[in-house]
PDB file of C-alpha atoms in Angstrom:
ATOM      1  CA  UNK Y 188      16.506   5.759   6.402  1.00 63.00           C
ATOM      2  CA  UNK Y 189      14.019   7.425   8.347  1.00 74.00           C
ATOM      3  CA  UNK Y 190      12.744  10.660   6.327  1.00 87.00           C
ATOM      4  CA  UNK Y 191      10.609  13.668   7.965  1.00 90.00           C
ATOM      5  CA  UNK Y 192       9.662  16.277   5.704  1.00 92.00           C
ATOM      6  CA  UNK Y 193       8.719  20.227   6.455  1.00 94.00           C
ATOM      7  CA  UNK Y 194       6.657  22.663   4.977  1.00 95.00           C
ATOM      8  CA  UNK Y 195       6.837  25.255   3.798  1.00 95.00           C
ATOM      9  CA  UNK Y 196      11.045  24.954   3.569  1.00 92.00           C
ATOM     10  CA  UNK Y 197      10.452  28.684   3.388  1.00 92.00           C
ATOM     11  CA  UNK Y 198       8.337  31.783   4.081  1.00 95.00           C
ATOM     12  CA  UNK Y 199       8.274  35.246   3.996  1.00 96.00           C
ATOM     13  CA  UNK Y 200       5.005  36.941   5.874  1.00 95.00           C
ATOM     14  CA  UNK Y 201       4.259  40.511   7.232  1.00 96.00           C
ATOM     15  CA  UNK Y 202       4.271  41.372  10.543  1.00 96.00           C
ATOM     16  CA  UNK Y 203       1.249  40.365  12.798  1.00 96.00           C
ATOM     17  CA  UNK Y 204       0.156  37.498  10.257  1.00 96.00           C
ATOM     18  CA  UNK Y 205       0.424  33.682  11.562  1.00 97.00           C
ATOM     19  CA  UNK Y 206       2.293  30.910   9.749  1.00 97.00           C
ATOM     20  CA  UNK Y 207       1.940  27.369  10.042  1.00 97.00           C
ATOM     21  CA  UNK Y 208       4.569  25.345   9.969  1.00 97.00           C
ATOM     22  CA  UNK Y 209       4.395  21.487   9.451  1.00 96.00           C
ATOM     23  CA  UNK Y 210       6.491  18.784   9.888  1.00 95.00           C
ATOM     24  CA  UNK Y 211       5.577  15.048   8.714  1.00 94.00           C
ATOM     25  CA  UNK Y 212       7.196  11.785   9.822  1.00 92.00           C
ATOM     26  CA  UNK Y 213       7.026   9.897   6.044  1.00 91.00           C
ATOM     27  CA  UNK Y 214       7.635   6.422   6.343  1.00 87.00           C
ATOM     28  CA  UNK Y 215       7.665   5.951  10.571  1.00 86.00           C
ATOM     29  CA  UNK Y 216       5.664   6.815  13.411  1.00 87.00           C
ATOM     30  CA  UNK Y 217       6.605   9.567  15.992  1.00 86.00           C
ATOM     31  CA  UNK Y 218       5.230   9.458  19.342  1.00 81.00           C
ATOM     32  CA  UNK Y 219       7.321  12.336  20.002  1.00 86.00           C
ATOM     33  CA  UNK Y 220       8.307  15.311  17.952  1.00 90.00           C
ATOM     34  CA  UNK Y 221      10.637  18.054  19.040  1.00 91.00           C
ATOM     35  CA  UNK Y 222      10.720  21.774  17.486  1.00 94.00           C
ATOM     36  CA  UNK Y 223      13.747  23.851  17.637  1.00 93.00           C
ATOM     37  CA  UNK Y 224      15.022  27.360  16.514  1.00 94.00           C
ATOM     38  CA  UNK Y 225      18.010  28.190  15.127  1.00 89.00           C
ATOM     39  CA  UNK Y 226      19.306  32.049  14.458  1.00 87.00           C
ATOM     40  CA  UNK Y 227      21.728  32.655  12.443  1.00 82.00           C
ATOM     41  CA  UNK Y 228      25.169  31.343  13.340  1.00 77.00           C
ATOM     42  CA  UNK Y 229      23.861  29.821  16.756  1.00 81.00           C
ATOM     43  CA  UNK Y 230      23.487  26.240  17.107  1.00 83.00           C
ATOM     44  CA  UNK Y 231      19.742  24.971  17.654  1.00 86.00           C
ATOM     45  CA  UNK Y 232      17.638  25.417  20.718  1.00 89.00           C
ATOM     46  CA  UNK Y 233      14.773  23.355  22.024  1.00 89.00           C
ATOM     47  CA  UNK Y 234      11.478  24.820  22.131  1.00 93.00           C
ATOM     48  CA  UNK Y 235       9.003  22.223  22.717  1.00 92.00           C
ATOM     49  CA  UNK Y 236       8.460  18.613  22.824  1.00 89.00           C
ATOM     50  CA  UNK Y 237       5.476  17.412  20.963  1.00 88.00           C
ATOM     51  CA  UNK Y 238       3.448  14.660  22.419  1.00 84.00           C
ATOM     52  CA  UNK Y 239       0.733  13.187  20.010  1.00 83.00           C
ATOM     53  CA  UNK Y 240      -2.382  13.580  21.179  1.00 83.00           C
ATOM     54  CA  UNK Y 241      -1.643  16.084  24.238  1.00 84.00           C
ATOM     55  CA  UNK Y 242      -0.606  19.342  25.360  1.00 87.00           C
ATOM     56  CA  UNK Y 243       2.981  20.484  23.813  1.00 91.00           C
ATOM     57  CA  UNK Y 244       5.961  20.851  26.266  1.00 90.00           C
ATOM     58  CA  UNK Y 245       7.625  24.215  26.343  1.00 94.00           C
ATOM     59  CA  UNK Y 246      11.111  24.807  26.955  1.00 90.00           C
ATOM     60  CA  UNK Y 247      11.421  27.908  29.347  1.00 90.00           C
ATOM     61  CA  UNK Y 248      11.242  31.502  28.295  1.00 92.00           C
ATOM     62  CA  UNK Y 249       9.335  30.008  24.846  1.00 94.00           C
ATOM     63  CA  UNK Y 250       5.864  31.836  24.682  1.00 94.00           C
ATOM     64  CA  UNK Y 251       3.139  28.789  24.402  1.00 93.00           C
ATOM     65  CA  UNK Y 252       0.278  31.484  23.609  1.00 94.00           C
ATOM     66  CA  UNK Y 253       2.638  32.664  20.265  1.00 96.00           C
ATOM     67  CA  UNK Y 254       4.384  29.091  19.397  1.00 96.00           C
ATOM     68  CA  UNK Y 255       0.982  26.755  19.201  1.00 95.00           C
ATOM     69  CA  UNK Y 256       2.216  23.405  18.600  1.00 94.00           C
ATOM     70  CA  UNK Y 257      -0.537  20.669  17.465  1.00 91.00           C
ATOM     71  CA  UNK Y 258       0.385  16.905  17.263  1.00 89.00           C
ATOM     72  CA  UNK Y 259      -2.904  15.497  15.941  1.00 83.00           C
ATOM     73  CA  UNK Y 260      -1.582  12.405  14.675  1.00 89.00           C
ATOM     74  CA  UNK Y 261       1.745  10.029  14.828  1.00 89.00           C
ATOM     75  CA  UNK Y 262       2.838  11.264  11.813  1.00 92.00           C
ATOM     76  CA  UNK Y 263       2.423  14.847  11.485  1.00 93.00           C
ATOM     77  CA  UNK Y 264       3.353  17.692  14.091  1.00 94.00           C
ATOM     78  CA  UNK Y 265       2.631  21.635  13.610  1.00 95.00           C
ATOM     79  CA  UNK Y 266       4.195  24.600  14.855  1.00 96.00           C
ATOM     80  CA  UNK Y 267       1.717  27.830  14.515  1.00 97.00           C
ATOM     81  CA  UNK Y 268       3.429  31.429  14.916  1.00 97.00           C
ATOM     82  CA  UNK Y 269       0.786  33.619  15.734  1.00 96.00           C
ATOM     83  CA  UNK Y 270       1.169  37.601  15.182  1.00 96.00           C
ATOM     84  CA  UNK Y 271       4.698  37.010  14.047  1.00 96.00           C
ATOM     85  CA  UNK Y 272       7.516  39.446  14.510  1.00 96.00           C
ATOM     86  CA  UNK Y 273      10.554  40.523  13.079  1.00 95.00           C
ATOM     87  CA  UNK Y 274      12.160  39.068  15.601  1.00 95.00           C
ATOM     88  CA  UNK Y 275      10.600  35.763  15.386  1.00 95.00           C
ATOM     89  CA  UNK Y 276      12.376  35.446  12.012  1.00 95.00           C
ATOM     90  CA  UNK Y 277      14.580  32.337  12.301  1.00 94.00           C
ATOM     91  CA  UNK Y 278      15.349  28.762  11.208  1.00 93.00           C
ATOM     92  CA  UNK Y 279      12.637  26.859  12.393  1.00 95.00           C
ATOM     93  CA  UNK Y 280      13.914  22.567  12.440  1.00 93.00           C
ATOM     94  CA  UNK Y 281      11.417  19.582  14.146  1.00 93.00           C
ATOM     95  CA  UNK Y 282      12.862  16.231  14.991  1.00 91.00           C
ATOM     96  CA  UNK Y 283      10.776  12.685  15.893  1.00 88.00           C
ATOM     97  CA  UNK Y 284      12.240   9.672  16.832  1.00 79.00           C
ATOM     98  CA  UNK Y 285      10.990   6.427  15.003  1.00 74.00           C
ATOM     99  CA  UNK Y 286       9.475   4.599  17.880  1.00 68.00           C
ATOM    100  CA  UNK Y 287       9.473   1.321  15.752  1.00 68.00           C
ATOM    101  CA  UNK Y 288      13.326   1.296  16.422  1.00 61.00           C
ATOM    102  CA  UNK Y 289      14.333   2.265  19.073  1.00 54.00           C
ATOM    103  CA  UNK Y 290      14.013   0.881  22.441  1.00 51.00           C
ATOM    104  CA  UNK Y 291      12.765   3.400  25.391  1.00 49.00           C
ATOM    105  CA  UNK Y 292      14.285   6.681  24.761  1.00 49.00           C
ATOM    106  CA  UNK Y 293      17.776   5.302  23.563  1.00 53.00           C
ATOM    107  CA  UNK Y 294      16.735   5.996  19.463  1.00 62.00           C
ATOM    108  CA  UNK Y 295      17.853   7.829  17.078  1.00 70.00           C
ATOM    109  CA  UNK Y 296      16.454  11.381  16.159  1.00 78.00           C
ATOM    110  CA  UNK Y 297      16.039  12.141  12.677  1.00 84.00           C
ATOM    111  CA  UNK Y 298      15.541  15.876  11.216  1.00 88.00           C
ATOM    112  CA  UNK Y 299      13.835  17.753   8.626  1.00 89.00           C
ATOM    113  CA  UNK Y 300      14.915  20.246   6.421  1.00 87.00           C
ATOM    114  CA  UNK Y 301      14.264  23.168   8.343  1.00 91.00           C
ATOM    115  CA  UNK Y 302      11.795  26.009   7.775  1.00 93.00           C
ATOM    116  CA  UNK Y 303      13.092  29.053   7.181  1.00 93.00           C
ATOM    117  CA  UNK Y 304      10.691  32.690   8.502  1.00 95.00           C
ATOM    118  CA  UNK Y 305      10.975  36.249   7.638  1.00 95.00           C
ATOM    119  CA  UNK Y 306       9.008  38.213   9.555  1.00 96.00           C
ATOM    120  CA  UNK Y 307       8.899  42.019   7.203  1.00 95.00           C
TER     121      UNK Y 307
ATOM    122  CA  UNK P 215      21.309  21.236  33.780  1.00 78.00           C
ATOM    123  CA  UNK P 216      23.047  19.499  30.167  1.00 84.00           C
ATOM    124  CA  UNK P 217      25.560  21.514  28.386  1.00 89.00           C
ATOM    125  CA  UNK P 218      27.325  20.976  25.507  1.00 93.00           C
ATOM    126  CA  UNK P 219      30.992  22.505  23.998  1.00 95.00           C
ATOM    127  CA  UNK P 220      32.620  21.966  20.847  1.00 96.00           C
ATOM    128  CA  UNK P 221      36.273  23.158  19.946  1.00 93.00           C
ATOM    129  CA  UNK P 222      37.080  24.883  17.653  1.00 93.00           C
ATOM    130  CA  UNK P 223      34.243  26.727  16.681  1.00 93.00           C
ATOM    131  CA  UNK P 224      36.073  26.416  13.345  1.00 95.00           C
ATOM    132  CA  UNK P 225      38.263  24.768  11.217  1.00 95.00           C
ATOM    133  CA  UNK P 226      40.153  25.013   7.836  1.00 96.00           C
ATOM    134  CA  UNK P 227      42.291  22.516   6.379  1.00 96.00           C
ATOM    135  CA  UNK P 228      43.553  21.295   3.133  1.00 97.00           C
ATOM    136  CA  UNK P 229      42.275  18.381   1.299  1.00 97.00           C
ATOM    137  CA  UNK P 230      43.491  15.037   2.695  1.00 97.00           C
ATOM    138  CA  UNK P 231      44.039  15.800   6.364  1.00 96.00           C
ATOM    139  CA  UNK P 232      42.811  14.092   8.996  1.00 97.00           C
ATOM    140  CA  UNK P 233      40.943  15.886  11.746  1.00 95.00           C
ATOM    141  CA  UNK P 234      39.411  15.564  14.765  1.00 96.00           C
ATOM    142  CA  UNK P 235      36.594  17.767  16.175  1.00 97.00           C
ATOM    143  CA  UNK P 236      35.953  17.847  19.846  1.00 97.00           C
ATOM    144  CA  UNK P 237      32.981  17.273  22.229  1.00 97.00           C
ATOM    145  CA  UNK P 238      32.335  17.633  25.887  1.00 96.00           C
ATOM    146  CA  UNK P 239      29.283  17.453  28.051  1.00 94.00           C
ATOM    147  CA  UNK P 240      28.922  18.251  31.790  1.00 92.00           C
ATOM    148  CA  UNK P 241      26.324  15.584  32.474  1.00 87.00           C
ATOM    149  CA  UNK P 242      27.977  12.215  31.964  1.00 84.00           C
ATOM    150  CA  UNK P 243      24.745  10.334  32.884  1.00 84.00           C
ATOM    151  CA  UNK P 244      23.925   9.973  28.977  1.00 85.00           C
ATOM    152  CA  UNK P 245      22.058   6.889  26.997  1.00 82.00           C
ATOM    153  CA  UNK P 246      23.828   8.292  23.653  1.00 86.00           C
ATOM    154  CA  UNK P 247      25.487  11.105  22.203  1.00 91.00           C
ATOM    155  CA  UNK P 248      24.662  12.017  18.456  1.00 91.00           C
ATOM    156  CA  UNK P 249      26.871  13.696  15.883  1.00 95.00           C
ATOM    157  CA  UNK P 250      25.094  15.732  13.160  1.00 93.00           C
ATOM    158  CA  UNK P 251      26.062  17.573   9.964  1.00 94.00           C
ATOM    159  CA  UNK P 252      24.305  20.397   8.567  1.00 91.00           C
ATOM    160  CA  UNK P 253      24.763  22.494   5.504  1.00 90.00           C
ATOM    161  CA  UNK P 254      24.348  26.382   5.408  1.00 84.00           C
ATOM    162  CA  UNK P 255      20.788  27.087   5.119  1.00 79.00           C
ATOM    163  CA  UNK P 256      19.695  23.018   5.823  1.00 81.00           C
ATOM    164  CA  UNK P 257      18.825  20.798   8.498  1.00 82.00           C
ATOM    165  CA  UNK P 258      20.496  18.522  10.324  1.00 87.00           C
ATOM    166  CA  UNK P 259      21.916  15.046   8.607  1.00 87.00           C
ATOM    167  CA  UNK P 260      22.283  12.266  11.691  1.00 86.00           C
ATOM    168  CA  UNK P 261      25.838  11.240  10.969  1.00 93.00           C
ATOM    169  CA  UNK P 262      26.326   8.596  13.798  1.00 92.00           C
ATOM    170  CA  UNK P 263      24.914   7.642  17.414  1.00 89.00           C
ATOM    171  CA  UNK P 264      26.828   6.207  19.912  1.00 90.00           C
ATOM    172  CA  UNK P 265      24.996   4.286  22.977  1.00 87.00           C
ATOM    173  CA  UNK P 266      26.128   4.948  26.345  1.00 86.00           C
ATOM    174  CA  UNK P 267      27.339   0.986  26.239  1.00 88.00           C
ATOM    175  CA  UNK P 268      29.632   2.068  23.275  1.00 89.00           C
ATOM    176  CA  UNK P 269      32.833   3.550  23.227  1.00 91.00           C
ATOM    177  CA  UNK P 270      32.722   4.382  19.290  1.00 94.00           C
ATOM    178  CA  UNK P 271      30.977   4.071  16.193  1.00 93.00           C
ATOM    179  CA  UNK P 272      32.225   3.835  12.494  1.00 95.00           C
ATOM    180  CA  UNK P 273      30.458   4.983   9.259  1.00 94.00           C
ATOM    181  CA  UNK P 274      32.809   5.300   6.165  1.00 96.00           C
ATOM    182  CA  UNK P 275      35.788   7.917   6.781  1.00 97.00           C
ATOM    183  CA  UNK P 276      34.105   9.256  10.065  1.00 97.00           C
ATOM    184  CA  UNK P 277      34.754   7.445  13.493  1.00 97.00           C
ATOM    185  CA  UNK P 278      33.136   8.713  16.798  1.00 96.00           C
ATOM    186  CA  UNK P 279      34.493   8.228  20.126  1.00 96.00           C
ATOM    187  CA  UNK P 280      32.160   8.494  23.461  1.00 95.00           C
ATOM    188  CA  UNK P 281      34.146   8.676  26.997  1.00 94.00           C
ATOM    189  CA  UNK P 282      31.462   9.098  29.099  1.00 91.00           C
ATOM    190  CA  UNK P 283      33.616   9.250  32.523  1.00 91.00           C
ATOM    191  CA  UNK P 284      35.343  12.493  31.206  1.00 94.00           C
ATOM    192  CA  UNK P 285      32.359  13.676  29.527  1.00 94.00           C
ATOM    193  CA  UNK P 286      33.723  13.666  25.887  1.00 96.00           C
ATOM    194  CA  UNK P 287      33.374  12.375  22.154  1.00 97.00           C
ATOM    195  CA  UNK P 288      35.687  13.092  19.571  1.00 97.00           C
ATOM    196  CA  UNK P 289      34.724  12.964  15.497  1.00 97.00           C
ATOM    197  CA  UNK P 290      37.301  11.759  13.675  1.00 97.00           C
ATOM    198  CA  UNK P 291      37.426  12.272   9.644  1.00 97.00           C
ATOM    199  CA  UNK P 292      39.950  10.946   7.845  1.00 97.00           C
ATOM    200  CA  UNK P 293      40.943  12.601   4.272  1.00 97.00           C
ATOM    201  CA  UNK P 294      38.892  15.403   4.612  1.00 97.00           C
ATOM    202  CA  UNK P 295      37.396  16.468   1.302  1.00 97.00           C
ATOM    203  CA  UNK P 296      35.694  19.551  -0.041  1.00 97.00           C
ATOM    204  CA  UNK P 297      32.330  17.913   0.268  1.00 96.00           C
ATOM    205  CA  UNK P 298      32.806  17.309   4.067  1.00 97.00           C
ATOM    206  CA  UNK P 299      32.676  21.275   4.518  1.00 97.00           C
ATOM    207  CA  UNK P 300      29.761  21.825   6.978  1.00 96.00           C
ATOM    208  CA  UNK P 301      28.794  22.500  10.211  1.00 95.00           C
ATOM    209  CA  UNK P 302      29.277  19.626  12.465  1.00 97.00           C
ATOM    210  CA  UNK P 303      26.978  19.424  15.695  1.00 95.00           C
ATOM    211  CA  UNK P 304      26.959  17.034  18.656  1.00 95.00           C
ATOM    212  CA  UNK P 305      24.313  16.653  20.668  1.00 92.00           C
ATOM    213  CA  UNK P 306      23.491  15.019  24.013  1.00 88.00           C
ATOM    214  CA  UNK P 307      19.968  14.111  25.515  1.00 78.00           C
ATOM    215  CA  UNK P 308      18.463  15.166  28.806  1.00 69.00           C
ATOM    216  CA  UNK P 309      15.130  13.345  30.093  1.00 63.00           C
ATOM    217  CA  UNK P 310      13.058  12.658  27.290  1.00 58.00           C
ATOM    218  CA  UNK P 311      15.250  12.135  24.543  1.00 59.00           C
ATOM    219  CA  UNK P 312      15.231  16.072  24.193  1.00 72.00           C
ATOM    220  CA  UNK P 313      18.704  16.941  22.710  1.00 81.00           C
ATOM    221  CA  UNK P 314      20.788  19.621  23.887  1.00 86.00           C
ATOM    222  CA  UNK P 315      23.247  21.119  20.715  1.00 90.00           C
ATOM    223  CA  UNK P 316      26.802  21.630  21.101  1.00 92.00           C
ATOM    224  CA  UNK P 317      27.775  25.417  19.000  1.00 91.00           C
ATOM    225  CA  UNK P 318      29.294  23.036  16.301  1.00 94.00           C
ATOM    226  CA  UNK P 319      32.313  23.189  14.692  1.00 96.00           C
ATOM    227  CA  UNK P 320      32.512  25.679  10.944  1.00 95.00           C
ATOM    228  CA  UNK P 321      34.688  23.135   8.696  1.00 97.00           C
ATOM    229  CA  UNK P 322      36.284  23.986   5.724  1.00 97.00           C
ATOM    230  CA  UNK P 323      37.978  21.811   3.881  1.00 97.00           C
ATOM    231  CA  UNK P 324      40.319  23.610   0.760  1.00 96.00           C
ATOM    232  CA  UNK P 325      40.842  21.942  -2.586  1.00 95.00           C
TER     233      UNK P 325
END
């Protein structure tokens, strides 16, 4: 099946540093790649849609200056968190849809691993 | 405005049972709903998607139901084992295949 891979699976950073998060579509091509967050016993929440080669969508109430999201090619996406936060630690998971498969928007989403942040 | 409810929030049974985990949505105008499984600490594995022309999909012991009308799906697992403990998530798409999560169902299934 259709694999996407993140990076780092997890990181630890100090307050006010910026961590760059990837996440690669191996073996398809993603048009689309979504980024959510999930804290700890919550279920995930959308924070942006990634469109390659424009501007990120934001979800509202998600800070586009602090979550820079970069989708320079169909394959890989990248979530930056600048001047991170304790607060910003979480469970950080992208999705992409294989475009090769599906028809329109009716495909199937396939996830990564998830990227885990702690913000000290 | 999506939103998505699963009941229970969670669930322990003993090895063997069969169970059924519950979706609804409040917009029924849905191309698909997707079930997912994820393990503490992991992503999300896509367990099955059912089209909006579908009324359920099969994949081993699991079965998913989609009643789009009354804005429900139902996972059904038959012989739960150990391994099947996880978090089960559904999830229903808005415009632009953007997913909105269910708060999953905790299952535990006891050896």
């Amino acid at each position: 099946g259709a694999v996407v891979s993140q990076h780092p699976s997890w990181v630890i950073c100090k307050s006010g540093t910026s961590v760059k998060i990837e996440c690669r579509s191996l073996d398809f091509q993603a048009t689309t790649m979504f980024w959510y967050r999930q804290f700890p016993k919550q279920s995930l929440m959308l924070m942006a849609t990634s469109n390659e080669g424009s501007k990120a969508t934001y979800e509202q109430g998600v800070e586009k200056d602090k979550f820079l999201i970069n989708h320079a090619s169909l394959t890989l996406s990248t979530l930056t968190v600048t001047s991170a936060h304790p607060e910003d630690s979480s469970f950080y998971i992208c999705s992409a849809r294989d475009r090769s498969r599906s028809a329109g928007e009716t495909g199937e989403l396939f996830f990564g691993e998830g990227s885990r942040l702690t913000v000290l | 405005k999506q939103e998505v409810t699963q009941i229970p929030a969670a669930l322990s049974v003993p090895e063997g049972e069969n169970l059924v985990l519950n979706c609804s949505f409040t917009d029924s105008a849905i191309y698909n709903l997707q079930w997912f499984r994820q393990d503490p600490g992991k992503g999300l594995t896509s367990l099955l998607l059912i089209q909006s022309s579908q009324r359920e999909q099969t994949s081993g012991r699991l079965n998913a139901s989609l009643d789009k009308s009354s804005g429900r799906s139902t996972l059904y697992i038959a012989a739960s084992q150990p391994g099947d403990s996880a978090t089960y998530l559904c999830a229903a798409p808005r415009a632009g295949n953007m997913l909105t999560f269910g708060g999953g169902t905790r299952l535990m299934v006891k050896p």
